[in-house]
Amino acid sequence: MRILGIETSCDETGVAVYDSQQGLLAHLLYSQVALHAEYGGVVPELASRDHLRKLTPLIQQVLTNSSSHGHIDGVAYTQGPGLIGALLVGASVGRSLAWGWGLPAVGVHHLEGHLLAPMLEENPPAFPFLALLVSGGHTQLIQVDGIGQYTLLGESVDDAAGEAFDKTAKLLGLGYPGGPALAQLAEKGEPGRFVFPRPMTQRPGLNFSFSGLKTAALNTWQKLEQQSDPQAQADIAHAFQTAVIDTLAIKCRRALQQTGLKRLVVAGGVSANQRLREALAELSEGWGAQVYYPRLEFCTDNGAMIAYAGCMRLQQGQQEPLAFRATPRWPLEELNSSQ
Ligand code: KG4
Ligand code: ZN
């Protein structure tokens, strides 16, 4: 089964072709980062318009690159969660193409895409596994027993980890998107000069809270700004990143302990963070567990993960009716009832 996958939930236009026999045949990504940078964040209306401009040419190119013109068996597109206007572009183009081609279509949950992304790698994890989903919109710990068998164990009660990275980067004047820039700056920071809290680690449970860290960073920065300390920015970035990573690692250890699982999948944009990977490698070694990541380019949003998840869903017999749905808010666990 050969599936065309389309991702347009936020600020990346991603298109890919996945074949259940031959694997990933082609994928292309167009990032809108430069478009939104001057506004300091994603402008939804501009995102939708840019998806409209880029999506069809990208589909044409991916079909050519994978020699798949006339050889597609189904079309998958991100149904949600995400920006409604952006989702509508992918859903309407994807659903219409499938209709025109006389093929089945399937709407994919963006987070299911992220957490299945390591399945595209050479050594894919077997079920069941624990998944840490750390993106710009979500921070969740999920027990994954199979496709569509998800148990939410914990999540952020306020900002997502990536969102906290982006907001803290912004208030340190690092521009947009801030996560990778802040991580880079943190490398130059002096360890231990500042220490920020590890939120919600003192009490039981697997939920996270990251909005206080941003405030801790802001307060420290404002106090030091007047003294024009050039090293301070990097030291704050270091303290912030260390606090986020420690917190994620503590909760992962707790979740592994609680579930007894020995496989940990880490996905979403923040899983690209090298220090997080080091911390989780250390943790898993001590726990006798194995950690799985998507390749770096598939940690952030992409079409390949949507093509893969769509293929799994179509193989299970799932299909969209002729009308299409775009679901901006969509808890992952709702997928369980659609089995
Ligand atoms: O999964 P993703 O591409 O989009 C969402 O679905 O949200 O994740 C993007 C998020 C952004 O918040 C970005 O700042 C963060 O991932 N990110 C990072 C790094 N690379 C991307 N955060 C920390 N360190 C990184 N190296
Ligand atoms: Zn994402």
PDB file of N, CA and C in Angstrom, residues 37-130:
ATOM      1  N   ALA A  37       9.180  34.856  11.245  1.00  0.00           N
ATOM      2  CA  ALA A  37      10.239  35.359  12.135  1.00  0.00           C
ATOM      3  C   ALA A  37      10.057  36.835  12.458  1.00  0.00           C
ATOM      4  N   GLU A  38       9.685  37.643  11.473  1.00  0.00           N
ATOM      5  CA  GLU A  38       9.609  39.083  11.745  1.00  0.00           C
ATOM      6  C   GLU A  38       8.458  39.442  12.684  1.00  0.00           C
ATOM      7  N   TYR A  39       7.518  38.506  12.891  1.00  0.00           N
ATOM      8  CA  TYR A  39       6.412  38.754  13.824  1.00  0.00           C
ATOM      9  C   TYR A  39       6.689  38.126  15.189  1.00  0.00           C
ATOM     10  N   GLY A  40       7.763  37.371  15.321  1.00  0.00           N
ATOM     11  CA  GLY A  40       8.115  36.763  16.598  1.00  0.00           C
ATOM     12  C   GLY A  40       7.274  35.551  16.955  1.00  0.00           C
ATOM     13  N   GLY A  41       6.539  35.017  16.022  1.00  0.00           N
ATOM     14  CA  GLY A  41       5.713  33.826  16.272  1.00  0.00           C
ATOM     15  C   GLY A  41       4.864  33.540  15.046  1.00  0.00           C
ATOM     16  N   VAL A  42       4.145  32.407  15.079  1.00  0.00           N
ATOM     17  CA  VAL A  42       3.356  32.004  13.918  1.00  0.00           C
ATOM     18  C   VAL A  42       2.110  32.895  13.781  1.00  0.00           C
ATOM     19  N   VAL A  43       1.921  33.485  12.612  1.00  0.00           N
ATOM     20  CA  VAL A  43       0.705  34.257  12.319  1.00  0.00           C
ATOM     21  C   VAL A  43      -0.225  33.324  11.536  1.00  0.00           C
ATOM     22  N   PRO A  44      -1.324  32.851  12.176  1.00  0.00           N
ATOM     23  CA  PRO A  44      -2.153  31.799  11.564  1.00  0.00           C
ATOM     24  C   PRO A  44      -2.609  32.104  10.143  1.00  0.00           C
ATOM     25  N   GLU A  45      -3.053  33.332   9.903  1.00  0.00           N
ATOM     26  CA  GLU A  45      -3.571  33.683   8.574  1.00  0.00           C
ATOM     27  C   GLU A  45      -2.465  33.547   7.509  1.00  0.00           C
ATOM     28  N   LEU A  46      -1.279  34.001   7.852  1.00  0.00           N
ATOM     29  CA  LEU A  46      -0.165  33.899   6.896  1.00  0.00           C
ATOM     30  C   LEU A  46       0.221  32.436   6.680  1.00  0.00           C
ATOM     31  N   ALA A  47       0.124  31.647   7.751  1.00  0.00           N
ATOM     32  CA  ALA A  47       0.464  30.218   7.640  1.00  0.00           C
ATOM     33  C   ALA A  47      -0.465  29.547   6.631  1.00  0.00           C
ATOM     34  N   SER A  48      -1.779  29.801   6.750  1.00  0.00           N
ATOM     35  CA  SER A  48      -2.739  29.180   5.832  1.00  0.00           C
ATOM     36  C   SER A  48      -2.429  29.568   4.392  1.00  0.00           C
ATOM     37  N   ARG A  49      -2.196  30.863   4.177  1.00  0.00           N
ATOM     38  CA  ARG A  49      -1.946  31.328   2.803  1.00  0.00           C
ATOM     39  C   ARG A  49      -0.695  30.703   2.216  1.00  0.00           C
ATOM     40  N   ASP A  50       0.314  30.536   3.068  1.00  0.00           N
ATOM     41  CA  ASP A  50       1.557  29.959   2.557  1.00  0.00           C
ATOM     42  C   ASP A  50       1.399  28.471   2.242  1.00  0.00           C
ATOM     43  N   HIS A  51       0.615  27.759   3.076  1.00  0.00           N
ATOM     44  CA  HIS A  51       0.331  26.351   2.756  1.00  0.00           C
ATOM     45  C   HIS A  51      -0.372  26.267   1.396  1.00  0.00           C
ATOM     46  N   LEU A  52      -1.313  27.189   1.160  1.00  0.00           N
ATOM     47  CA  LEU A  52      -2.042  27.188  -0.123  1.00  0.00           C
ATOM     48  C   LEU A  52      -1.073  27.333  -1.294  1.00  0.00           C
ATOM     49  N   ARG A  53      -0.106  28.209  -1.105  1.00  0.00           N
ATOM     50  CA  ARG A  53       0.863  28.497  -2.168  1.00  0.00           C
ATOM     51  C   ARG A  53       1.789  27.309  -2.427  1.00  0.00           C
ATOM     52  N   LYS A  54       2.204  26.624  -1.349  1.00  0.00           N
ATOM     53  CA  LYS A  54       3.285  25.629  -1.461  1.00  0.00           C
ATOM     54  C   LYS A  54       2.819  24.193  -1.629  1.00  0.00           C
ATOM     55  N   LEU A  55       1.625  23.892  -1.118  1.00  0.00           N
ATOM     56  CA  LEU A  55       1.277  22.477  -0.994  1.00  0.00           C
ATOM     57  C   LEU A  55       1.208  21.739  -2.339  1.00  0.00           C
ATOM     58  N   THR A  56       0.490  22.290  -3.299  1.00  0.00           N
ATOM     59  CA  THR A  56       0.312  21.547  -4.555  1.00  0.00           C
ATOM     60  C   THR A  56       1.639  21.341  -5.292  1.00  0.00           C
ATOM     61  N   PRO A  57       2.475  22.373  -5.429  1.00  0.00           N
ATOM     62  CA  PRO A  57       3.785  22.123  -6.065  1.00  0.00           C
ATOM     63  C   PRO A  57       4.611  21.061  -5.329  1.00  0.00           C
ATOM     64  N   LEU A  58       4.540  21.055  -3.990  1.00  0.00           N
ATOM     65  CA  LEU A  58       5.306  20.045  -3.231  1.00  0.00           C
ATOM     66  C   LEU A  58       4.780  18.640  -3.528  1.00  0.00           C
ATOM     67  N   ILE A  59       3.457  18.496  -3.600  1.00  0.00           N
ATOM     68  CA  ILE A  59       2.863  17.181  -3.893  1.00  0.00           C
ATOM     69  C   ILE A  59       3.335  16.702  -5.266  1.00  0.00           C
ATOM     70  N   GLN A  60       3.286  17.622  -6.218  1.00  0.00           N
ATOM     71  CA  GLN A  60       3.723  17.294  -7.580  1.00  0.00           C
ATOM     72  C   GLN A  60       5.166  16.781  -7.564  1.00  0.00           C
ATOM     73  N   GLN A  61       6.022  17.484  -6.808  1.00  0.00           N
ATOM     74  CA  GLN A  61       7.451  17.137  -6.772  1.00  0.00           C
ATOM     75  C   GLN A  61       7.678  15.789  -6.084  1.00  0.00           C
ATOM     76  N   VAL A  62       6.977  15.560  -4.971  1.00  0.00           N
ATOM     77  CA  VAL A  62       7.158  14.303  -4.229  1.00  0.00           C
ATOM     78  C   VAL A  62       6.667  13.113  -5.060  1.00  0.00           C
ATOM     79  N   LEU A  63       5.569  13.308  -5.790  1.00  0.00           N
ATOM     80  CA  LEU A  63       5.070  12.227  -6.658  1.00  0.00           C
ATOM     81  C   LEU A  63       6.091  11.916  -7.759  1.00  0.00           C
ATOM     82  N   THR A  64       6.709  12.960  -8.284  1.00  0.00           N
ATOM     83  CA  THR A  64       7.743  12.763  -9.314  1.00  0.00           C
ATOM     84  C   THR A  64       8.960  12.062  -8.713  1.00  0.00           C
ATOM     85  N   ASN A  65       9.431  12.575  -7.568  1.00  0.00           N
ATOM     86  CA  ASN A  65      10.644  12.011  -6.947  1.00  0.00           C
ATOM     87  C   ASN A  65      10.477  10.543  -6.571  1.00  0.00           C
ATOM     88  N   SER A  66       9.243  10.140  -6.260  1.00  0.00           N
ATOM     89  CA  SER A  66       9.036   8.757  -5.834  1.00  0.00           C
ATOM     90  C   SER A  66       8.455   7.899  -6.965  1.00  0.00           C
ATOM     91  N   SER A  67       8.413   8.469  -8.173  1.00  0.00           N
ATOM     92  CA  SER A  67       7.816   7.778  -9.337  1.00  0.00           C
ATOM     93  C   SER A  67       6.446   7.210  -8.973  1.00  0.00           C
ATOM     94  N   SER A  68       5.634   8.048  -8.327  1.00  0.00           N
ATOM     95  CA  SER A  68       4.348   7.543  -7.818  1.00  0.00           C
ATOM     96  C   SER A  68       3.134   8.099  -8.538  1.00  0.00           C
ATOM     97  N   HIS A  69       3.334   8.876  -9.617  1.00  0.00           N
ATOM     98  CA  HIS A  69       2.177   9.370 -10.373  1.00  0.00           C
ATOM     99  C   HIS A  69       1.367   8.158 -10.838  1.00  0.00           C
ATOM    100  N   GLY A  70       0.104   8.103 -10.422  1.00  0.00           N
ATOM    101  CA  GLY A  70      -0.747   6.982 -10.824  1.00  0.00           C
ATOM    102  C   GLY A  70      -0.551   5.715 -10.007  1.00  0.00           C
ATOM    103  N   HIS A  71       0.332   5.763  -8.996  1.00  0.00           N
ATOM    104  CA  HIS A  71       0.591   4.545  -8.202  1.00  0.00           C
ATOM    105  C   HIS A  71       0.238   4.706  -6.731  1.00  0.00           C
ATOM    106  N   ILE A  72      -0.539   5.709  -6.405  1.00  0.00           N
ATOM    107  CA  ILE A  72      -0.901   5.944  -5.001  1.00  0.00           C
ATOM    108  C   ILE A  72      -2.161   5.143  -4.650  1.00  0.00           C
ATOM    109  N   ASP A  73      -2.186   4.593  -3.414  1.00  0.00           N
ATOM    110  CA  ASP A  73      -3.337   3.780  -2.984  1.00  0.00           C
ATOM    111  C   ASP A  73      -4.228   4.490  -1.964  1.00  0.00           C
ATOM    112  N   GLY A  74      -3.752   5.613  -1.440  1.00  0.00           N
ATOM    113  CA  GLY A  74      -4.560   6.325  -0.453  1.00  0.00           C
ATOM    114  C   GLY A  74      -3.893   7.645  -0.086  1.00  0.00           C
ATOM    115  N   VAL A  75      -4.681   8.572   0.490  1.00  0.00           N
ATOM    116  CA  VAL A  75      -4.138   9.883   0.856  1.00  0.00           C
ATOM    117  C   VAL A  75      -4.402  10.141   2.337  1.00  0.00           C
ATOM    118  N   ALA A  76      -3.342  10.511   3.048  1.00  0.00           N
ATOM    119  CA  ALA A  76      -3.458  10.831   4.476  1.00  0.00           C
ATOM    120  C   ALA A  76      -3.100  12.295   4.684  1.00  0.00           C
ATOM    121  N   TYR A  77      -3.826  12.973   5.547  1.00  0.00           N
ATOM    122  CA  TYR A  77      -3.509  14.374   5.852  1.00  0.00           C
ATOM    123  C   TYR A  77      -3.738  14.601   7.339  1.00  0.00           C
ATOM    124  N   THR A  78      -3.045  15.584   7.889  1.00  0.00           N
ATOM    125  CA  THR A  78      -3.217  15.887   9.307  1.00  0.00           C
ATOM    126  C   THR A  78      -4.595  16.495   9.525  1.00  0.00           C
ATOM    127  N   GLN A  79      -5.386  15.846  10.380  1.00  0.00           N
ATOM    128  CA  GLN A  79      -6.741  16.322  10.676  1.00  0.00           C
ATOM    129  C   GLN A  79      -6.740  17.270  11.878  1.00  0.00           C
ATOM    130  N   GLY A  80      -5.750  17.130  12.750  1.00  0.00           N
ATOM    131  CA  GLY A  80      -5.655  17.955  13.951  1.00  0.00           C
ATOM    132  C   GLY A  80      -4.704  17.285  14.921  1.00  0.00           C
ATOM    133  N   PRO A  81      -4.421  17.870  16.073  1.00  0.00           N
ATOM    134  CA  PRO A  81      -4.732  19.245  16.434  1.00  0.00           C
ATOM    135  C   PRO A  81      -3.802  20.217  15.700  1.00  0.00           C
ATOM    136  N   GLY A  82      -4.189  21.494  15.689  1.00  0.00           N
ATOM    137  CA  GLY A  82      -3.374  22.492  15.006  1.00  0.00           C
ATOM    138  C   GLY A  82      -4.191  23.736  14.718  1.00  0.00           C
ATOM    139  N   LEU A  83      -3.664  24.582  13.852  1.00  0.00           N
ATOM    140  CA  LEU A  83      -4.342  25.833  13.482  1.00  0.00           C
ATOM    141  C   LEU A  83      -5.429  25.509  12.466  1.00  0.00           C
ATOM    142  N   ILE A  84      -6.649  25.961  12.723  1.00  0.00           N
ATOM    143  CA  ILE A  84      -7.776  25.545  11.885  1.00  0.00           C
ATOM    144  C   ILE A  84      -7.566  25.883  10.405  1.00  0.00           C
ATOM    145  N   GLY A  85      -7.127  27.095  10.119  1.00  0.00           N
ATOM    146  CA  GLY A  85      -6.956  27.483   8.717  1.00  0.00           C
ATOM    147  C   GLY A  85      -5.896  26.648   8.022  1.00  0.00           C
ATOM    148  N   ALA A  86      -4.815  26.387   8.739  1.00  0.00           N
ATOM    149  CA  ALA A  86      -3.711  25.599   8.186  1.00  0.00           C
ATOM    150  C   ALA A  86      -4.167  24.151   7.950  1.00  0.00           C
ATOM    151  N   LEU A  87      -4.887  23.595   8.932  1.00  0.00           N
ATOM    152  CA  LEU A  87      -5.390  22.218   8.789  1.00  0.00           C
ATOM    153  C   LEU A  87      -6.337  22.096   7.597  1.00  0.00           C
ATOM    154  N   LEU A  88      -7.170  23.129   7.416  1.00  0.00           N
ATOM    155  CA  LEU A  88      -8.164  23.073   6.332  1.00  0.00           C
ATOM    156  C   LEU A  88      -7.506  22.986   4.955  1.00  0.00           C
ATOM    157  N   VAL A  89      -6.339  23.589   4.823  1.00  0.00           N
ATOM    158  CA  VAL A  89      -5.646  23.525   3.523  1.00  0.00           C
ATOM    159  C   VAL A  89      -5.272  22.072   3.214  1.00  0.00           C
ATOM    160  N   GLY A  90      -4.599  21.419   4.156  1.00  0.00           N
ATOM    161  CA  GLY A  90      -4.166  20.036   3.930  1.00  0.00           C
ATOM    162  C   GLY A  90      -5.339  19.087   3.781  1.00  0.00           C
ATOM    163  N   ALA A  91      -6.361  19.294   4.631  1.00  0.00           N
ATOM    164  CA  ALA A  91      -7.523  18.392   4.601  1.00  0.00           C
ATOM    165  C   ALA A  91      -8.296  18.545   3.296  1.00  0.00           C
ATOM    166  N   SER A  92      -8.494  19.771   2.848  1.00  0.00           N
ATOM    167  CA  SER A  92      -9.307  19.946   1.632  1.00  0.00           C
ATOM    168  C   SER A  92      -8.537  19.486   0.396  1.00  0.00           C
ATOM    169  N   VAL A  93      -7.256  19.801   0.336  1.00  0.00           N
ATOM    170  CA  VAL A  93      -6.465  19.345  -0.814  1.00  0.00           C
ATOM    171  C   VAL A  93      -6.350  17.817  -0.800  1.00  0.00           C
ATOM    172  N   GLY A  94      -6.020  17.255   0.368  1.00  0.00           N
ATOM    173  CA  GLY A  94      -5.833  15.795   0.480  1.00  0.00           C
ATOM    174  C   GLY A  94      -7.114  15.042   0.176  1.00  0.00           C
ATOM    175  N   ARG A  95      -8.238  15.521   0.775  1.00  0.00           N
ATOM    176  CA  ARG A  95      -9.507  14.805   0.567  1.00  0.00           C
ATOM    177  C   ARG A  95      -9.946  14.888  -0.894  1.00  0.00           C
ATOM    178  N   SER A  96      -9.737  16.062  -1.491  1.00  0.00           N
ATOM    179  CA  SER A  96     -10.167  16.258  -2.882  1.00  0.00           C
ATOM    180  C   SER A  96      -9.326  15.417  -3.842  1.00  0.00           C
ATOM    181  N   LEU A  97      -8.025  15.369  -3.580  1.00  0.00           N
ATOM    182  CA  LEU A  97      -7.157  14.543  -4.433  1.00  0.00           C
ATOM    183  C   LEU A  97      -7.609  13.083  -4.386  1.00  0.00           C
ATOM    184  N   ALA A  98      -7.873  12.592  -3.170  1.00  0.00           N
ATOM    185  CA  ALA A  98      -8.294  11.199  -3.020  1.00  0.00           C
ATOM    186  C   ALA A  98      -9.606  10.958  -3.773  1.00  0.00           C
ATOM    187  N   TRP A  99     -10.518  11.900  -3.679  1.00  0.00           N
ATOM    188  CA  TRP A  99     -11.806  11.782  -4.378  1.00  0.00           C
ATOM    189  C   TRP A  99     -11.588  11.744  -5.894  1.00  0.00           C
ATOM    190  N   GLY A 100     -10.761  12.697  -6.339  1.00  0.00           N
ATOM    191  CA  GLY A 100     -10.473  12.768  -7.775  1.00  0.00           C
ATOM    192  C   GLY A 100      -9.813  11.499  -8.294  1.00  0.00           C
ATOM    193  N   TRP A 101      -8.956  10.928  -7.473  1.00  0.00           N
ATOM    194  CA  TRP A 101      -8.219   9.714  -7.880  1.00  0.00           C
ATOM    195  C   TRP A 101      -9.010   8.433  -7.594  1.00  0.00           C
ATOM    196  N   GLY A 102     -10.180   8.588  -6.944  1.00  0.00           N
ATOM    197  CA  GLY A 102     -10.980   7.413  -6.590  1.00  0.00           C
ATOM    198  C   GLY A 102     -10.330   6.548  -5.523  1.00  0.00           C
ATOM    199  N   LEU A 103      -9.660   7.201  -4.555  1.00  0.00           N
ATOM    200  CA  LEU A 103      -8.913   6.464  -3.520  1.00  0.00           C
ATOM    201  C   LEU A 103      -9.462   6.769  -2.124  1.00  0.00           C
ATOM    202  N   PRO A 104      -9.171   5.899  -1.154  1.00  0.00           N
ATOM    203  CA  PRO A 104      -9.568   6.215   0.219  1.00  0.00           C
ATOM    204  C   PRO A 104      -8.710   7.341   0.797  1.00  0.00           C
ATOM    205  N   ALA A 105      -9.299   8.089   1.725  1.00  0.00           N
ATOM    206  CA  ALA A 105      -8.573   9.157   2.423  1.00  0.00           C
ATOM    207  C   ALA A 105      -8.665   8.904   3.912  1.00  0.00           C
ATOM    208  N   VAL A 106      -7.673   9.401   4.658  1.00  0.00           N
ATOM    209  CA  VAL A 106      -7.731   9.263   6.115  1.00  0.00           C
ATOM    210  C   VAL A 106      -7.142  10.501   6.788  1.00  0.00           C
ATOM    211  N   GLY A 107      -7.862  10.988   7.810  1.00  0.00           N
ATOM    212  CA  GLY A 107      -7.383  12.112   8.597  1.00  0.00           C
ATOM    213  C   GLY A 107      -6.530  11.590   9.745  1.00  0.00           C
ATOM    214  N   VAL A 108      -5.324  12.113   9.883  1.00  0.00           N
ATOM    215  CA  VAL A 108      -4.377  11.590  10.881  1.00  0.00           C
ATOM    216  C   VAL A 108      -4.255  12.566  12.053  1.00  0.00           C
ATOM    217  N   HIS A 109      -4.136  12.005  13.259  1.00  0.00           N
ATOM    218  CA  HIS A 109      -3.863  12.804  14.453  1.00  0.00           C
ATOM    219  C   HIS A 109      -2.379  13.169  14.448  1.00  0.00           C
ATOM    220  N   HIS A 110      -2.092  14.472  14.520  1.00  0.00           N
ATOM    221  CA  HIS A 110      -0.704  14.953  14.427  1.00  0.00           C
ATOM    222  C   HIS A 110       0.212  14.305  15.477  1.00  0.00           C
ATOM    223  N   LEU A 111      -0.302  14.122  16.690  1.00  0.00           N
ATOM    224  CA  LEU A 111       0.542  13.552  17.747  1.00  0.00           C
ATOM    225  C   LEU A 111       0.765  12.061  17.533  1.00  0.00           C
ATOM    226  N   GLU A 112      -0.212  11.380  16.957  1.00  0.00           N
ATOM    227  CA  GLU A 112      -0.002   9.969  16.607  1.00  0.00           C
ATOM    228  C   GLU A 112       1.119   9.890  15.567  1.00  0.00           C
ATOM    229  N   GLY A 113       1.109  10.846  14.644  1.00  0.00           N
ATOM    230  CA  GLY A 113       2.196  10.930  13.663  1.00  0.00           C
ATOM    231  C   GLY A 113       3.541  11.047  14.362  1.00  0.00           C
ATOM    232  N   HIS A 114       3.651  12.006  15.297  1.00  0.00           N
ATOM    233  CA  HIS A 114       4.924  12.208  16.010  1.00  0.00           C
ATOM    234  C   HIS A 114       5.350  10.935  16.732  1.00  0.00           C
ATOM    235  N   LEU A 115       4.405  10.299  17.454  1.00  0.00           N
ATOM    236  CA  LEU A 115       4.873   9.187  18.295  1.00  0.00           C
ATOM    237  C   LEU A 115       5.125   7.904  17.511  1.00  0.00           C
ATOM    238  N   LEU A 116       4.645   7.855  16.260  1.00  0.00           N
ATOM    239  CA  LEU A 116       4.975   6.698  15.420  1.00  0.00           C
ATOM    240  C   LEU A 116       6.181   6.981  14.515  1.00  0.00           C
ATOM    241  N   ALA A 117       6.681   8.227  14.527  1.00  0.00           N
ATOM    242  CA  ALA A 117       7.787   8.597  13.634  1.00  0.00           C
ATOM    243  C   ALA A 117       9.020   7.684  13.777  1.00  0.00           C
ATOM    244  N   PRO A 118       9.368   7.198  14.982  1.00  0.00           N
ATOM    245  CA  PRO A 118      10.536   6.295  15.072  1.00  0.00           C
ATOM    246  C   PRO A 118      10.342   4.977  14.318  1.00  0.00           C
ATOM    247  N   MET A 119       9.100   4.669  13.946  1.00  0.00           N
ATOM    248  CA  MET A 119       8.836   3.443  13.165  1.00  0.00           C
ATOM    249  C   MET A 119       9.436   3.529  11.772  1.00  0.00           C
ATOM    250  N   LEU A 120       9.798   4.736  11.344  1.00  0.00           N
ATOM    251  CA  LEU A 120      10.394   4.904  10.015  1.00  0.00           C
ATOM    252  C   LEU A 120      11.896   4.597  10.036  1.00  0.00           C
ATOM    253  N   GLU A 121      12.444   4.380  11.223  1.00  0.00           N
ATOM    254  CA  GLU A 121      13.894   4.137  11.339  1.00  0.00           C
ATOM    255  C   GLU A 121      14.205   2.649  11.247  1.00  0.00           C
ATOM    256  N   GLU A 122      15.517   2.366  11.191  1.00  0.00           N
ATOM    257  CA  GLU A 122      15.925   0.985  10.966  1.00  0.00           C
ATOM    258  C   GLU A 122      15.593   0.028  12.095  1.00  0.00           C
ATOM    259  N   ASN A 123      15.714   0.563  13.322  1.00  0.00           N
ATOM    260  CA  ASN A 123      15.468  -0.283  14.482  1.00  0.00           C
ATOM    261  C   ASN A 123      14.207   0.167  15.198  1.00  0.00           C
ATOM    262  N   PRO A 124      13.041  -0.078  14.640  1.00  0.00           N
ATOM    263  CA  PRO A 124      11.834   0.502  15.248  1.00  0.00           C
ATOM    264  C   PRO A 124      11.491  -0.164  16.585  1.00  0.00           C
ATOM    265  N   PRO A 125      10.888   0.587  17.503  1.00  0.00           N
ATOM    266  CA  PRO A 125      10.508  -0.007  18.794  1.00  0.00           C
ATOM    267  C   PRO A 125       9.311  -0.942  18.637  1.00  0.00           C
ATOM    268  N   ALA A 126       9.301  -1.999  19.446  1.00  0.00           N
ATOM    269  CA  ALA A 126       8.118  -2.878  19.468  1.00  0.00           C
ATOM    270  C   ALA A 126       7.127  -2.310  20.479  1.00  0.00           C
ATOM    271  N   PHE A 127       5.850  -2.642  20.335  1.00  0.00           N
ATOM    272  CA  PHE A 127       4.850  -2.284  21.348  1.00  0.00           C
ATOM    273  C   PHE A 127       4.981  -3.261  22.501  1.00  0.00           C
ATOM    274  N   PRO A 128       4.642  -2.933  23.729  1.00  0.00           N
ATOM    275  CA  PRO A 128       4.257  -1.599  24.181  1.00  0.00           C
ATOM    276  C   PRO A 128       5.483  -0.751  24.492  1.00  0.00           C
ATOM    277  N   PHE A 129       5.313   0.561  24.464  1.00  0.00           N
ATOM    278  CA  PHE A 129       6.393   1.450  24.886  1.00  0.00           C
ATOM    279  C   PHE A 129       5.841   2.695  25.576  1.00  0.00           C
ATOM    280  N   LEU A 130       6.735   3.379  26.269  1.00  0.00           N
ATOM    281  CA  LEU A 130       6.394   4.661  26.870  1.00  0.00           C
ATOM    282  C   LEU A 130       6.805   5.729  25.861  1.00  0.00           C
TER     283      LEU A 130
END
